[in-house]
GROMACS .gro file of C-alpha atoms in nm:
model
  212
    1MET     CA    1   3.702   3.258   1.331
    2ILE     CA    2   3.915   2.914   1.246
    3LEU     CA    3   4.296   2.909   1.386
    4PRO     CA    4   4.594   2.768   1.178
    5ARG     CA    5   4.624   2.405   1.389
    6ARG     CA    6   4.995   2.570   1.500
    7LEU     CA    7   4.845   2.840   1.619
    8PHE     CA    8   4.549   2.605   1.784
    9ARG     CA    9   4.827   2.385   1.933
   10LYS     CA   10   4.983   2.693   2.102
   11ALA     CA   11   4.697   2.807   2.278
   12THR     CA   12   4.572   2.499   2.360
   13ARG     CA   13   4.901   2.470   2.602
   14PHE     CA   14   4.861   2.873   2.644
   15TRP     CA   15   4.491   2.693   2.826
   16VAL     CA   16   4.647   2.364   2.987
   17ARG     CA   17   4.901   2.538   3.193
   18GLY     CA   18   4.637   2.794   3.320
   19SER     CA   19   4.430   2.453   3.359
   20VAL     CA   20   4.793   2.267   3.519
   21ILE     CA   21   4.753   2.595   3.763
   22ILE     CA   22   4.379   2.657   3.897
   23ILE     CA   23   4.431   2.243   3.961
   24ARG     CA   24   4.730   2.310   4.185
   25VAL     CA   25   4.568   2.624   4.358
   26THR     CA   26   4.224   2.456   4.395
   27LEU     CA   27   4.329   2.116   4.486
   28GLY     CA   28   4.663   2.088   4.543
   29ILE     CA   29   4.768   1.837   4.259
   30THR     CA   30   5.107   1.843   4.188
   31TYR     CA   31   5.291   1.598   3.948
   32GLU     CA   32   5.633   1.563   3.835
   33ILE     CA   33   5.788   1.368   3.546
   34ARG     CA   34   5.990   1.058   3.556
   35GLY     CA   35   6.276   0.914   3.357
   36ARG     CA   36   6.240   1.153   3.051
   37GLU     CA   37   6.596   0.956   2.984
   38HIS     CA   38   6.446   0.735   2.794
   39LEU     CA   39   6.228   0.964   2.520
   40PRO     CA   40   6.413   0.843   2.216
   41ALA     CA   41   6.560   1.102   1.921
   42ASP     CA   42   6.390   0.985   1.648
   43PRO     CA   43   6.003   0.953   1.668
   44PHE     CA   44   5.867   0.668   1.849
   45LEU     CA   45   5.483   0.538   2.038
   46VAL     CA   46   5.411   0.650   2.369
   47ALA     CA   47   5.191   0.365   2.541
   48SER     CA   48   5.077   0.512   2.888
   49LYS     CA   49   4.832   0.367   3.185
   50HIS     CA   50   4.524   0.624   3.148
   51GLN     CA   51   4.389   0.635   3.472
   52SER     CA   52   4.250   0.924   3.490
   53MET     CA   53   4.223   1.295   3.251
   54TRP     CA   54   4.473   1.443   3.473
   55GLU     CA   55   4.695   1.296   3.125
   56THR     CA   56   4.548   1.480   2.880
   57LEU     CA   57   4.637   1.752   2.944
   58ILE     CA   58   4.961   1.698   3.037
   59PHE     CA   59   5.080   1.443   2.814
   60ASN     CA   60   5.033   1.847   2.632
   61LEU     CA   61   5.267   2.030   2.782
   62ILE     CA   62   5.489   1.739   2.697
   63PHE     CA   63   5.464   1.674   2.362
   64TYR     CA   64   5.408   2.005   2.146
   65ASP     CA   65   5.295   1.843   1.838
   66CYS     CA   66   5.074   1.448   2.046
   67ILE     CA   67   4.850   1.323   1.872
   68PHE     CA   68   4.605   1.128   2.084
   69VAL     CA   69   4.428   0.727   1.962
   70LEU     CA   70   4.161   0.788   2.083
   71LYS     CA   71   3.744   0.574   2.092
   72ARG     CA   72   3.496   0.820   1.761
   73SER     CA   73   3.223   0.879   2.029
   74LEU     CA   74   3.428   1.140   2.167
   75LEU     CA   75   3.412   1.311   1.870
   76ALA     CA   76   3.050   1.304   2.011
   77VAL     CA   77   3.119   1.564   2.292
   78PRO     CA   78   3.014   1.959   2.240
   79LEU     CA   79   3.322   2.140   2.190
   80VAL     CA   80   3.553   1.845   2.292
   81GLY     CA   81   3.469   1.718   1.995
   82TRP     CA   82   3.533   1.998   1.738
   83PHE     CA   83   3.843   2.060   1.993
   84MET     CA   84   3.990   1.714   1.887
   85TRP     CA   85   3.906   1.698   1.585
   86ARG     CA   86   4.043   2.008   1.473
   87ALA     CA   87   4.394   1.880   1.662
   88GLY     CA   88   4.438   1.629   1.433
   89MET     CA   89   4.327   1.334   1.612
   90ILE     CA   90   4.347   0.930   1.505
   91ASP     CA   91   3.967   0.818   1.607
   92VAL     CA   92   3.871   0.414   1.619
   93ASP     CA   93   3.523   0.355   1.557
   94ARG     CA   94   3.507   0.028   1.757
   95SER     CA   95   3.228  -0.106   1.546
   96ALA     CA   96   3.466  -0.156   1.228
   97GLY     CA   97   3.675  -0.430   1.294
   98ALA     CA   98   3.927  -0.453   1.035
   99ALA     CA   99   3.842  -0.133   0.862
  100ALA     CA  100   3.875   0.064   1.103
  101MET     CA  101   4.202  -0.078   1.195
  102ARG     CA  102   4.291  -0.025   0.870
  103LYS     CA  103   4.261   0.421   0.816
  104MET     CA  104   4.396   0.400   1.253
  105LEU     CA  105   4.694   0.258   1.107
  106ARG     CA  106   4.678   0.493   0.792
  107THR     CA  107   4.655   0.847   0.927
  108ALA     CA  108   4.887   0.706   1.283
  109ARG     CA  109   5.135   0.657   0.963
  110ILE     CA  110   5.007   1.050   0.804
  111ARG     CA  111   5.046   1.185   1.114
  112ILE     CA  112   5.401   1.052   1.171
  113SER     CA  113   5.488   1.148   0.937
  114GLU     CA  114   5.357   1.528   0.953
  115GLY     CA  115   5.614   1.488   1.330
  116HIS     CA  116   5.361   1.499   1.553
  117THR     CA  117   5.422   1.166   1.919
  118ILE     CA  118   5.144   0.896   1.864
  119ILE     CA  119   4.952   0.840   2.207
  120ILE     CA  120   4.815   0.574   2.296
  121PHE     CA  121   4.620   0.407   2.644
  122PRO     CA  122   4.592   0.023   2.507
  123GLU     CA  123   4.415  -0.042   2.796
  124GLY     CA  124   4.139   0.129   2.575
  125THR     CA  125   3.961   0.391   2.807
  126ARG     CA  126   4.010   0.527   3.113
  127THR     CA  127   4.041   0.256   3.471
  128LYS     CA  128   4.023   0.251   3.847
  129ALA     CA  129   4.385   0.249   4.039
  130ARG     CA  130   4.481  -0.095   4.102
  131THR     CA  131   4.325  -0.297   3.794
  132THR     CA  132   4.439  -0.434   3.459
  133PRO     CA  133   4.208  -0.481   3.178
  134PRO     CA  134   4.279  -0.626   2.988
  135TYR     CA  135   4.508  -0.442   2.672
  136GLN     CA  136   4.371  -0.359   2.314
  137PRO     CA  137   4.448  -0.474   2.048
  138GLY     CA  138   4.612  -0.127   1.877
  139ILE     CA  139   4.887  -0.133   2.044
  140ALA     CA  140   5.042  -0.437   1.863
  141ALA     CA  141   4.878  -0.339   1.549
  142LEU     CA  142   5.122   0.026   1.551
  143TYR     CA  143   5.437  -0.161   1.769
  144ARG     CA  144   5.361  -0.424   1.397
  145ASP     CA  145   5.302  -0.185   1.125
  146LEU     CA  146   5.500   0.125   1.216
  147ASP     CA  147   5.834  -0.097   1.337
  148LEU     CA  148   5.857   0.267   1.578
  149PRO     CA  149   6.030   0.200   2.006
  150VAL     CA  150   5.701   0.185   2.212
  151VAL     CA  151   5.773   0.395   2.560
  152PRO     CA  152   5.637   0.236   2.833
  153VAL     CA  153   5.429   0.516   3.086
  154ALA     CA  154   5.296   0.422   3.412
  155LEU     CA  155   5.174   0.647   3.667
  156ASN     CA  156   4.939   0.701   3.974
  157SER     CA  157   4.683   0.974   3.930
  158GLY     CA  158   4.383   0.780   3.995
  159SER     CA  159   4.481   0.809   4.319
  160TYR     CA  160   4.451   1.149   4.309
  161TRP     CA  161   4.210   1.246   4.022
  162PRO     CA  162   3.921   0.893   4.144
  163ARG     CA  163   3.790   0.766   3.755
  164ARG     CA  164   3.445   0.950   3.781
  165SER     CA  165   3.438   1.059   4.115
  166PHE     CA  166   3.405   1.399   4.191
  167VAL     CA  167   3.661   1.357   4.531
  168LYS     CA  168   3.998   1.394   4.446
  169ARG     CA  169   4.292   1.408   4.616
  170PRO     CA  170   4.568   1.666   4.718
  171GLY     CA  171   4.914   1.514   4.639
  172CYS     CA  172   5.181   1.480   4.410
  173ILE     CA  173   5.083   1.226   4.109
  174VAL     CA  174   5.352   1.048   3.974
  175MET     CA  175   5.442   1.019   3.544
  176GLU     CA  176   5.703   0.806   3.488
  177PHE     CA  177   5.865   0.764   3.075
  178LEU     CA  178   5.986   0.385   3.118
  179PRO     CA  179   6.275   0.227   2.848
  180PRO     CA  180   6.150   0.144   2.442
  181ILE     CA  181   6.040  -0.113   2.339
  182VAL     CA  182   6.246  -0.151   2.049
  183PRO     CA  183   6.100  -0.311   1.703
  184GLY     CA  184   6.134  -0.667   1.606
  185LEU     CA  185   5.886  -0.880   1.935
  186ASP     CA  186   5.634  -1.116   1.765
  187ARG     CA  187   5.262  -0.955   1.852
  188HIS     CA  188   5.227  -1.239   2.246
  189GLU     CA  189   5.557  -1.122   2.340
  190PHE     CA  190   5.525  -0.710   2.267
  191MET     CA  191   5.215  -0.759   2.439
  192ALA     CA  192   5.293  -0.933   2.764
  193GLU     CA  193   5.616  -0.742   2.818
  194LEU     CA  194   5.472  -0.399   2.747
  195GLN     CA  195   5.173  -0.468   3.024
  196GLU     CA  196   5.490  -0.594   3.208
  197ARG     CA  197   5.647  -0.314   3.188
  198ILE     CA  198   5.348  -0.080   3.282
  199GLN     CA  199   5.145  -0.263   3.576
  200GLY     CA  200   5.501  -0.318   3.746
  201ALA     CA  201   5.543   0.040   3.752
  202THR     CA  202   5.193   0.208   3.801
  203ASP     CA  203   5.222  -0.120   4.134
  204LYS     CA  204   5.484   0.071   4.231
  205LEU     CA  205   5.401   0.412   4.211
  206GLU     CA  206   5.028   0.334   4.386
  207VAL     CA  207   5.209   0.199   4.666
  208GLU     CA  208   5.410   0.542   4.732
  209ALA     CA  209   5.134   0.753   4.635
  210GLY     CA  210   4.988   0.543   4.980
  211CYS     CA  211   4.703   0.364   4.785
  212GLY     CA  212   4.870   0.001   4.714
   0.00000   0.00000   0.00000
């Protein structure tokens, strides 16, 4: 049986809550969310640092109807790909160039009109802690086209849940919402401001984790 999307979301949140409990009990990893006061009441975009699978779980608890922008190849992953498709995620075919960007923007406008919160990882993939890869152009296109504030997110999940590693480190992951970047900046100003805010705050959180 295929559940309606709303019930599917409820089932997802139930599963995520259970996963978070298991992670805490078996791995000794807890978490703290800071900066919720920076989340606007009106629609906005979320641009987050991405160091592990942990944040993809937690965002589903923070935002009831969050939608991720992700690379299309993830839809081919057994079971996980079906879940992402069923949840209405925004997939991007990186080999399709400008056509992929237009499709992403078109779908994003629909998802915003449906009341979803769109989350994008500007670096395009999970990254190692204490690294600063270049940002991909998708976030700048969303910022310009949707004309919405962008809330940067810093975190230190990679200090406890390293990318592509089975070894996890007990501790408290911190995710921090930063003050939103208002619409109106040109592309260069926006990208520079976004990266400076996210990386600057992430560097501090990694030092706090004892891994800076």
